[in-house]
Amino acid sequence: MTPVSIHLTVNGREHILASEPCRTLLSLLREDLGLTSVKEGCGQGDCGACVVILDGQAVNACLVFAAQAEGASILTVEGLAQDGALHPLQARFIERWAFQCGYCTPGMLMSCYALLQHNPDPDEEQIRDAIAGNLCRCTSYQGVVDAVQAAAADLRAGKPPAGAAP
Ligand code: FES
Ligand code: FES
């Protein structure tokens, strides 16, 4: 199949990439841009390991064709930390032990990020709804709920993020 040229902005940087049109956005982000936070789990929209923010919406990158991202702005976990400081969600996930193996964590973080973009003070049910598509085989999800509520409070208070970015 003839490659197509795809223009997109990822974590604030513009890229022009040549890609087979039928490749997934997941493949493009991982293999062409080296953004390995975007995990492949099921590859069919069931696990949430590949969630990224595309034009402000949380999407499963395994279900988006690379060509559909033409002109889009995408955020992945690699773009969350700013000026060497972790995003409050990242800092609170660490503080509240909101993960164990960490495989689901990037997708979980991006789903939570999307939630806080439109709901700065979510209750537990709203958080659990937001992460309903993110499967975790390790934790009870309670640490995630606690971390999101703590991060939401940080953001509402305008607190600087805690912890240095790796
Ligand atoms: S890999 Fe995309 S939802 Fe599972
Ligand atoms: S922390 Fe292991 S799958 Fe979620």
Short mmCIF file of C-alpha atoms and ligand atoms in Angstrom, two decimals:
data_model
loop_
_atom_site.label_atom_id
_atom_site.label_comp_id
_atom_site.label_asym_id
_atom_site.label_seq_id
_atom_site.Cartn_x
_atom_site.Cartn_y
_atom_site.Cartn_z
CA MET A 1 0.00 0.00 0.00
CA THR A 2 1.29 3.47 -0.82
CA PRO A 3 2.47 5.39 2.25
CA VAL A 4 0.66 8.61 3.05
CA SER A 5 2.11 11.70 4.64
CA ILE A 6 0.69 12.45 8.11
CA HIS A 7 1.13 15.79 9.86
CA LEU A 8 0.47 15.77 13.57
CA THR A 9 1.54 17.44 16.78
CA VAL A 10 2.58 15.14 19.60
CA ASN A 11 3.37 16.49 23.05
CA GLY A 12 3.77 19.95 21.56
CA ARG A 13 6.14 18.94 18.76
CA GLU A 14 5.12 18.88 15.11
CA HIS A 15 5.91 15.84 13.00
CA ILE A 16 5.48 14.83 9.38
CA LEU A 17 5.55 11.06 9.05
CA ALA A 18 5.16 8.68 6.14
CA SER A 19 2.93 5.78 7.05
CA GLU A 20 0.86 3.02 5.58
CA PRO A 21 -2.69 4.38 5.91
CA CYS A 22 -3.96 1.22 7.57
CA ARG A 23 -1.47 1.33 10.45
CA THR A 24 -2.80 2.25 13.85
CA LEU A 25 -1.99 5.40 15.76
CA LEU A 26 -0.66 3.08 18.47
CA SER A 27 1.90 1.68 16.07
CA LEU A 28 2.86 5.13 14.76
CA LEU A 29 3.41 6.56 18.24
CA ARG A 30 5.39 3.59 19.53
CA GLU A 31 7.41 2.60 16.51
CA ASP A 32 7.98 5.85 14.64
CA LEU A 33 8.15 8.28 17.55
CA GLY A 34 9.43 5.93 20.27
CA LEU A 35 6.65 6.85 22.68
CA THR A 36 6.64 3.58 24.57
CA SER A 37 4.29 4.80 27.29
CA VAL A 38 1.55 3.95 24.79
CA LYS A 39 1.11 0.26 25.53
CA GLU A 40 -0.41 -2.48 23.45
CA GLY A 41 -2.58 -4.81 25.49
CA CYS A 42 -5.55 -6.29 23.68
CA GLY A 43 -5.20 -4.39 20.41
CA GLN A 44 -8.98 -4.25 20.05
CA GLY A 45 -10.29 -1.52 22.34
CA ASP A 46 -10.93 -3.59 25.43
CA CYS A 47 -8.10 -2.85 27.89
CA GLY A 48 -7.27 0.88 27.75
CA ALA A 49 -3.50 0.36 27.89
CA CYS A 50 -3.12 2.50 24.75
CA VAL A 51 -5.22 5.53 25.77
CA VAL A 52 -3.90 8.89 24.56
CA ILE A 53 -5.50 12.32 24.30
CA LEU A 54 -6.41 13.19 20.72
CA ASP A 55 -7.71 16.73 20.21
CA GLY A 56 -8.82 16.82 23.83
CA GLN A 57 -10.53 13.41 23.91
CA ALA A 58 -9.28 10.20 25.46
CA VAL A 59 -9.11 7.57 22.72
CA ASN A 60 -7.83 4.02 22.37
CA ALA A 61 -4.88 4.48 20.01
CA CYS A 62 -5.26 0.86 18.84
CA LEU A 63 -8.64 1.76 17.32
CA VAL A 64 -7.51 4.89 15.46
CA PHE A 65 -5.89 4.62 12.04
CA ALA A 66 -2.73 6.68 11.76
CA ALA A 67 -4.26 8.51 8.80
CA GLN A 68 -7.20 9.59 10.98
CA ALA A 69 -4.75 11.56 13.14
CA GLU A 70 -3.91 13.90 10.25
CA GLY A 71 -3.73 17.43 11.68
CA ALA A 72 -4.43 16.24 15.22
CA SER A 73 -2.83 17.27 18.46
CA ILE A 74 -1.93 14.32 20.67
CA LEU A 75 -0.82 14.08 24.27
CA THR A 76 0.85 11.04 25.80
CA VAL A 77 2.32 10.45 29.23
CA GLU A 78 5.68 11.64 27.89
CA GLY A 79 4.11 15.09 27.56
CA LEU A 80 2.60 15.34 31.04
CA ALA A 81 5.63 16.51 33.00
CA GLN A 82 6.40 20.19 32.57
CA ASP A 83 9.67 22.00 33.28
CA GLY A 84 11.12 18.94 34.98
CA ALA A 85 8.21 18.49 37.37
CA LEU A 86 5.73 15.66 37.32
CA HIS A 87 2.08 16.41 36.64
CA PRO A 88 0.06 16.22 39.88
CA LEU A 89 -1.61 13.04 38.61
CA GLN A 90 1.79 11.38 38.19
CA ALA A 91 3.00 12.58 41.59
CA ARG A 92 -0.15 11.41 43.36
CA PHE A 93 -0.16 8.04 41.58
CA ILE A 94 3.29 7.47 43.03
CA GLU A 95 2.36 8.76 46.48
CA ARG A 96 -0.85 6.67 46.71
CA TRP A 97 0.64 3.49 45.22
CA ALA A 98 -1.91 3.61 42.41
CA PHE A 99 -0.08 0.94 40.43
CA GLN A 100 2.00 -2.19 40.84
CA CYS A 101 3.48 -3.54 37.59
CA GLY A 102 2.61 -0.26 35.85
CA TYR A 103 1.54 -1.69 32.50
CA CYS A 104 -1.91 -0.11 32.65
CA THR A 105 -0.68 3.11 34.25
CA PRO A 106 -0.01 5.31 31.19
CA GLY A 107 -3.48 4.63 29.80
CA MET A 108 -5.00 5.08 33.23
CA LEU A 109 -3.21 8.42 33.66
CA MET A 110 -4.45 9.69 30.31
CA SER A 111 -8.06 8.69 31.03
CA CYS A 112 -7.81 10.51 34.37
CA TYR A 113 -6.21 13.51 32.69
CA ALA A 114 -9.14 13.71 30.25
CA LEU A 115 -11.58 13.50 33.16
CA LEU A 116 -9.95 16.38 35.04
CA GLN A 117 -9.94 18.52 31.91
CA HIS A 118 -13.72 18.73 32.01
CA ASN A 119 -14.46 17.87 35.65
CA PRO A 120 -12.06 19.45 38.15
CA ASP A 121 -13.75 17.91 41.20
CA PRO A 122 -14.91 14.38 40.32
CA ASP A 123 -16.49 12.12 42.90
CA GLU A 124 -15.56 8.46 43.25
CA GLU A 125 -18.29 7.25 40.91
CA GLN A 126 -17.24 9.69 38.20
CA ILE A 127 -13.62 8.58 38.51
CA ARG A 128 -14.58 4.91 38.34
CA ASP A 129 -16.70 5.68 35.26
CA ALA A 130 -13.77 7.48 33.62
CA ILE A 131 -11.46 4.49 34.12
CA ALA A 132 -14.07 1.84 33.33
CA GLY A 133 -12.24 1.10 30.08
CA ASN A 134 -8.83 0.78 31.75
CA LEU A 135 -8.22 -2.74 32.95
CA CYS A 136 -5.73 -3.34 35.74
CA ARG A 137 -4.73 -6.84 36.75
CA CYS A 138 -2.80 -5.71 39.85
CA THR A 139 -4.64 -3.15 41.95
CA SER A 140 -8.05 -2.66 43.49
CA TYR A 141 -8.49 0.69 41.70
CA GLN A 142 -8.94 2.39 45.10
CA GLY A 143 -5.42 3.83 44.92
CA VAL A 144 -6.28 5.32 41.55
CA VAL A 145 -9.44 6.92 42.91
CA ASP A 146 -7.51 8.36 45.88
CA ALA A 147 -4.72 9.63 43.63
CA VAL A 148 -7.11 11.32 41.21
CA GLN A 149 -8.98 13.07 44.01
CA ALA A 150 -5.71 14.26 45.55
CA ALA A 151 -4.42 15.47 42.18
CA ALA A 152 -7.72 17.23 41.47
CA ALA A 153 -7.40 19.06 44.80
CA ASP A 154 -3.81 20.04 43.92
CA LEU A 155 -4.91 21.41 40.56
CA ARG A 156 -7.83 23.34 42.05
CA ALA A 157 -5.48 24.85 44.63
CA GLY A 158 -2.96 25.71 41.92
CA LYS A 159 -0.30 23.76 43.79
CA PRO A 160 2.93 23.16 41.94
CA PRO A 161 3.42 19.53 40.97
CA ALA A 162 5.50 17.51 43.41
CA GLY A 163 8.52 15.45 42.48
CA ALA A 164 11.07 15.63 39.74
CA ALA A 165 10.37 14.14 36.36
CA PRO A 166 12.61 11.19 35.53
S1 FES B 1 -4.47 -2.08 23.32
FE1 FES B 1 -5.89 -0.52 22.88
S2 FES B 1 -7.58 -0.90 24.17
FE2 FES B 1 -6.21 -2.57 24.54
S1 FES B 2 -0.60 -1.96 37.74
FE1 FES B 2 -0.32 -3.87 36.76
S2 FES B 2 -1.90 -3.96 35.29
FE2 FES B 2 -2.33 -2.18 36.42
#
